[in-house]
CSV table of C-alpha atoms in Angstrom, one decimal:
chain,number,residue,atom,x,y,z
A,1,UNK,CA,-72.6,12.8,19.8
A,2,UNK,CA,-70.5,11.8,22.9
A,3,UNK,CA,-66.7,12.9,22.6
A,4,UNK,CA,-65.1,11.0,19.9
A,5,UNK,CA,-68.0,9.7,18.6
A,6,UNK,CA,-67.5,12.3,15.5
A,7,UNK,CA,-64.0,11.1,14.6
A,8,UNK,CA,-66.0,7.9,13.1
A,9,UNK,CA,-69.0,10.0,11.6
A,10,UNK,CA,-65.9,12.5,9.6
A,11,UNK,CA,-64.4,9.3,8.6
A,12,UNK,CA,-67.8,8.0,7.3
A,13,UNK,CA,-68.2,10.8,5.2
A,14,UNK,CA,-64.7,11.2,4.3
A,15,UNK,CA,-64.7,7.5,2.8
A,16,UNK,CA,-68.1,7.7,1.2
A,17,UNK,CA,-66.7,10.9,-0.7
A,18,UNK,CA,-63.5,9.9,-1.8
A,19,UNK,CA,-65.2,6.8,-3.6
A,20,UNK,CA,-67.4,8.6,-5.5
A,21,UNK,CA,-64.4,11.0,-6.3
A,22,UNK,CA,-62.2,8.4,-7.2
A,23,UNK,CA,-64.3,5.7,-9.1
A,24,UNK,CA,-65.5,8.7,-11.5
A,25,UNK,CA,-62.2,9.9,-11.8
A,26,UNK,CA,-61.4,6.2,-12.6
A,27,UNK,CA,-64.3,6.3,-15.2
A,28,UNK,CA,-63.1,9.7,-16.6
A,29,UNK,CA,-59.6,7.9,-16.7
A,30,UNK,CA,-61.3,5.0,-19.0
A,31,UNK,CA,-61.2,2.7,-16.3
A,32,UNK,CA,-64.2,0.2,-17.3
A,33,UNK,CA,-63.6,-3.0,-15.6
A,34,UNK,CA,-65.9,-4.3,-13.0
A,35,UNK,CA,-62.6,-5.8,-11.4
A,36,UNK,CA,-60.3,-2.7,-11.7
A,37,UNK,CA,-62.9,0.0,-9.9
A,38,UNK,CA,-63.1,-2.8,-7.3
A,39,UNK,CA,-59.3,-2.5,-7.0
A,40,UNK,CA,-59.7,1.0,-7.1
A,41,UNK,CA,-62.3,1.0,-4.2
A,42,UNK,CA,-60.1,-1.6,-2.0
A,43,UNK,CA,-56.9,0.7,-2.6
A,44,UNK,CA,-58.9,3.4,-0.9
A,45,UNK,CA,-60.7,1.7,1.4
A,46,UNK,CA,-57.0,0.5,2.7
A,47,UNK,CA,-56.0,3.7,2.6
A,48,UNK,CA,-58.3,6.6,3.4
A,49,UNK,CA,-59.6,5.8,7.0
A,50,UNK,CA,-55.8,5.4,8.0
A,51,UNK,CA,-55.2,8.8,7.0
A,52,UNK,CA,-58.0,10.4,8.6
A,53,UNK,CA,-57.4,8.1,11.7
A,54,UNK,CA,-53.7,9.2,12.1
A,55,UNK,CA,-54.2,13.2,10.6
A,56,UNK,CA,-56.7,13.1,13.5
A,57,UNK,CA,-54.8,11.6,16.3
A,58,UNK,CA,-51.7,13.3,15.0
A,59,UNK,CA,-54.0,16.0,15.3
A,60,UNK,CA,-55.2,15.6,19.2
A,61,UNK,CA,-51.3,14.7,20.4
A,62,UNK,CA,-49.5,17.5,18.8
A,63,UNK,CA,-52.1,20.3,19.8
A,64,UNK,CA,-54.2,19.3,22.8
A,65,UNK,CA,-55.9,22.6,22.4
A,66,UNK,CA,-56.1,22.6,19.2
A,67,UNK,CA,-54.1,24.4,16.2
A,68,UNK,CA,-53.8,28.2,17.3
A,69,UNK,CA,-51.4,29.6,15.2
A,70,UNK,CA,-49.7,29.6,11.9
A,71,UNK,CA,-47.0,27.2,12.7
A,72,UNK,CA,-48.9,24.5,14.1
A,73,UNK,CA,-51.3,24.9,11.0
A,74,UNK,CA,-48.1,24.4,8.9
A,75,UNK,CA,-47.6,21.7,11.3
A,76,UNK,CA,-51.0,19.9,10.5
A,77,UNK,CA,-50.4,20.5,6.8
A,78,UNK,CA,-47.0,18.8,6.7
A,79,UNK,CA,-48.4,15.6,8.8
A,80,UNK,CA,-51.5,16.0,6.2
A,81,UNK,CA,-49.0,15.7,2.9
A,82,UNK,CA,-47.1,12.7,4.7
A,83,UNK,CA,-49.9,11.3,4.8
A,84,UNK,CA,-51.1,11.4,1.6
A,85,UNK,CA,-47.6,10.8,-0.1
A,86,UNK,CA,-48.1,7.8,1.9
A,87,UNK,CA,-51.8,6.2,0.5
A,88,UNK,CA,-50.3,7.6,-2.9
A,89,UNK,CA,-47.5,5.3,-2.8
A,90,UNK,CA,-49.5,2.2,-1.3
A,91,UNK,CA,-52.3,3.0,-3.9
A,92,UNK,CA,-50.3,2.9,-6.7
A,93,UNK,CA,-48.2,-0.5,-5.5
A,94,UNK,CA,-51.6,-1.8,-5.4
A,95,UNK,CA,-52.1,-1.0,-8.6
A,96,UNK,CA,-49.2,-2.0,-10.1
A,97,UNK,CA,-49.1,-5.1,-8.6
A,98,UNK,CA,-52.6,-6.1,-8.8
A,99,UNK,CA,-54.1,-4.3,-12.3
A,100,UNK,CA,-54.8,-5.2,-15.4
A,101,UNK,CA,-55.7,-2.2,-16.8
A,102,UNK,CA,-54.2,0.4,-15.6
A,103,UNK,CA,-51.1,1.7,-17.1
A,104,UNK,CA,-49.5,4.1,-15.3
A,105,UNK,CA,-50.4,3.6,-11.6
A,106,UNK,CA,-48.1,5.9,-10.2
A,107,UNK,CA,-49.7,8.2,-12.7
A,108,UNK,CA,-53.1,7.4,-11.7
A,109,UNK,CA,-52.7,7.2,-8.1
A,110,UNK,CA,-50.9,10.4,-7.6
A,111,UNK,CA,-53.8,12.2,-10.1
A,112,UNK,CA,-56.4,10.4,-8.7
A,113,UNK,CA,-55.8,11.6,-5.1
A,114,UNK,CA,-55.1,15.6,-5.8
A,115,UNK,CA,-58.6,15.4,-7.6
A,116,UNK,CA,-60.7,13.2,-4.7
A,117,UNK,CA,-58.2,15.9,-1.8
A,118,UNK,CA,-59.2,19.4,-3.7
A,119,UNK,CA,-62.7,18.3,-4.9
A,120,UNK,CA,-63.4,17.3,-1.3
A,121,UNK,CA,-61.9,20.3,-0.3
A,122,UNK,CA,-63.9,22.4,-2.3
A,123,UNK,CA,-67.1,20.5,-1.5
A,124,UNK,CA,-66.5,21.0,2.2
A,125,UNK,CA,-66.4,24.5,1.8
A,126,UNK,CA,-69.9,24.6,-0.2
A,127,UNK,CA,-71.3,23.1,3.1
């Protein structure tokens, strides 16, 4: 791939996970409606390739070189939870503006997210 070109691939496969994640965690959370997992699947396609957009060029300006030590990893990690606090928040307006079914969207959004982020994780580290 030319230089950059993998930014787009990651944030391919970073979308194309967190849908799956999050429309079955929408299922598990009884979420049924043809029009609320479309809601759910707008909210995150709004949201997830911002995040890994900016996390990445947040990435690139702050360390050049890349991360090399504990602080800048702390660094990354603090950018990373802004982030998400961030497509939590418009998520869940989304929801609660927009839903009919769902209940608690700050509830959902906020859960929704921590399960898609570790699961993700944890399926990253599997390959």
């Amino acid at each position: 791939m030319k230089i950059g070109a993998w930014i787009f691939a990651s944030m391919g496969e970073s979308l194309t996970v967190t849908l799956i994640l999050e429309l079955v965690f929408a299922w598990t959370w009884k979420i049924r409606e043809r029009r609320e997992l479309m809601l759910v699947a707008a909210a995150n396609l709004m949201t997830n390739p911002a995040v890994v957009a900016f996390y990445y060029l947040a990435a690139v300006w702050l360390f050049p070189g890349g991360a090399k030590n504990g602080a800048e990893n702390i660094c990354l990690w603090a950018v990373k939870g802004i982030l998400e606090l961030a497509a939590i928040s418009v998520e869940a307006l989304s929801y609660r503006k927009y839903s009919r079914g769902i209940r608690r969207p700050w509830l959902f959004s906020i859960s929704a997210n921590l399960f898609s982020y570790w699961a993700g994780a944890f399926l990253q580290k599997l390959i």
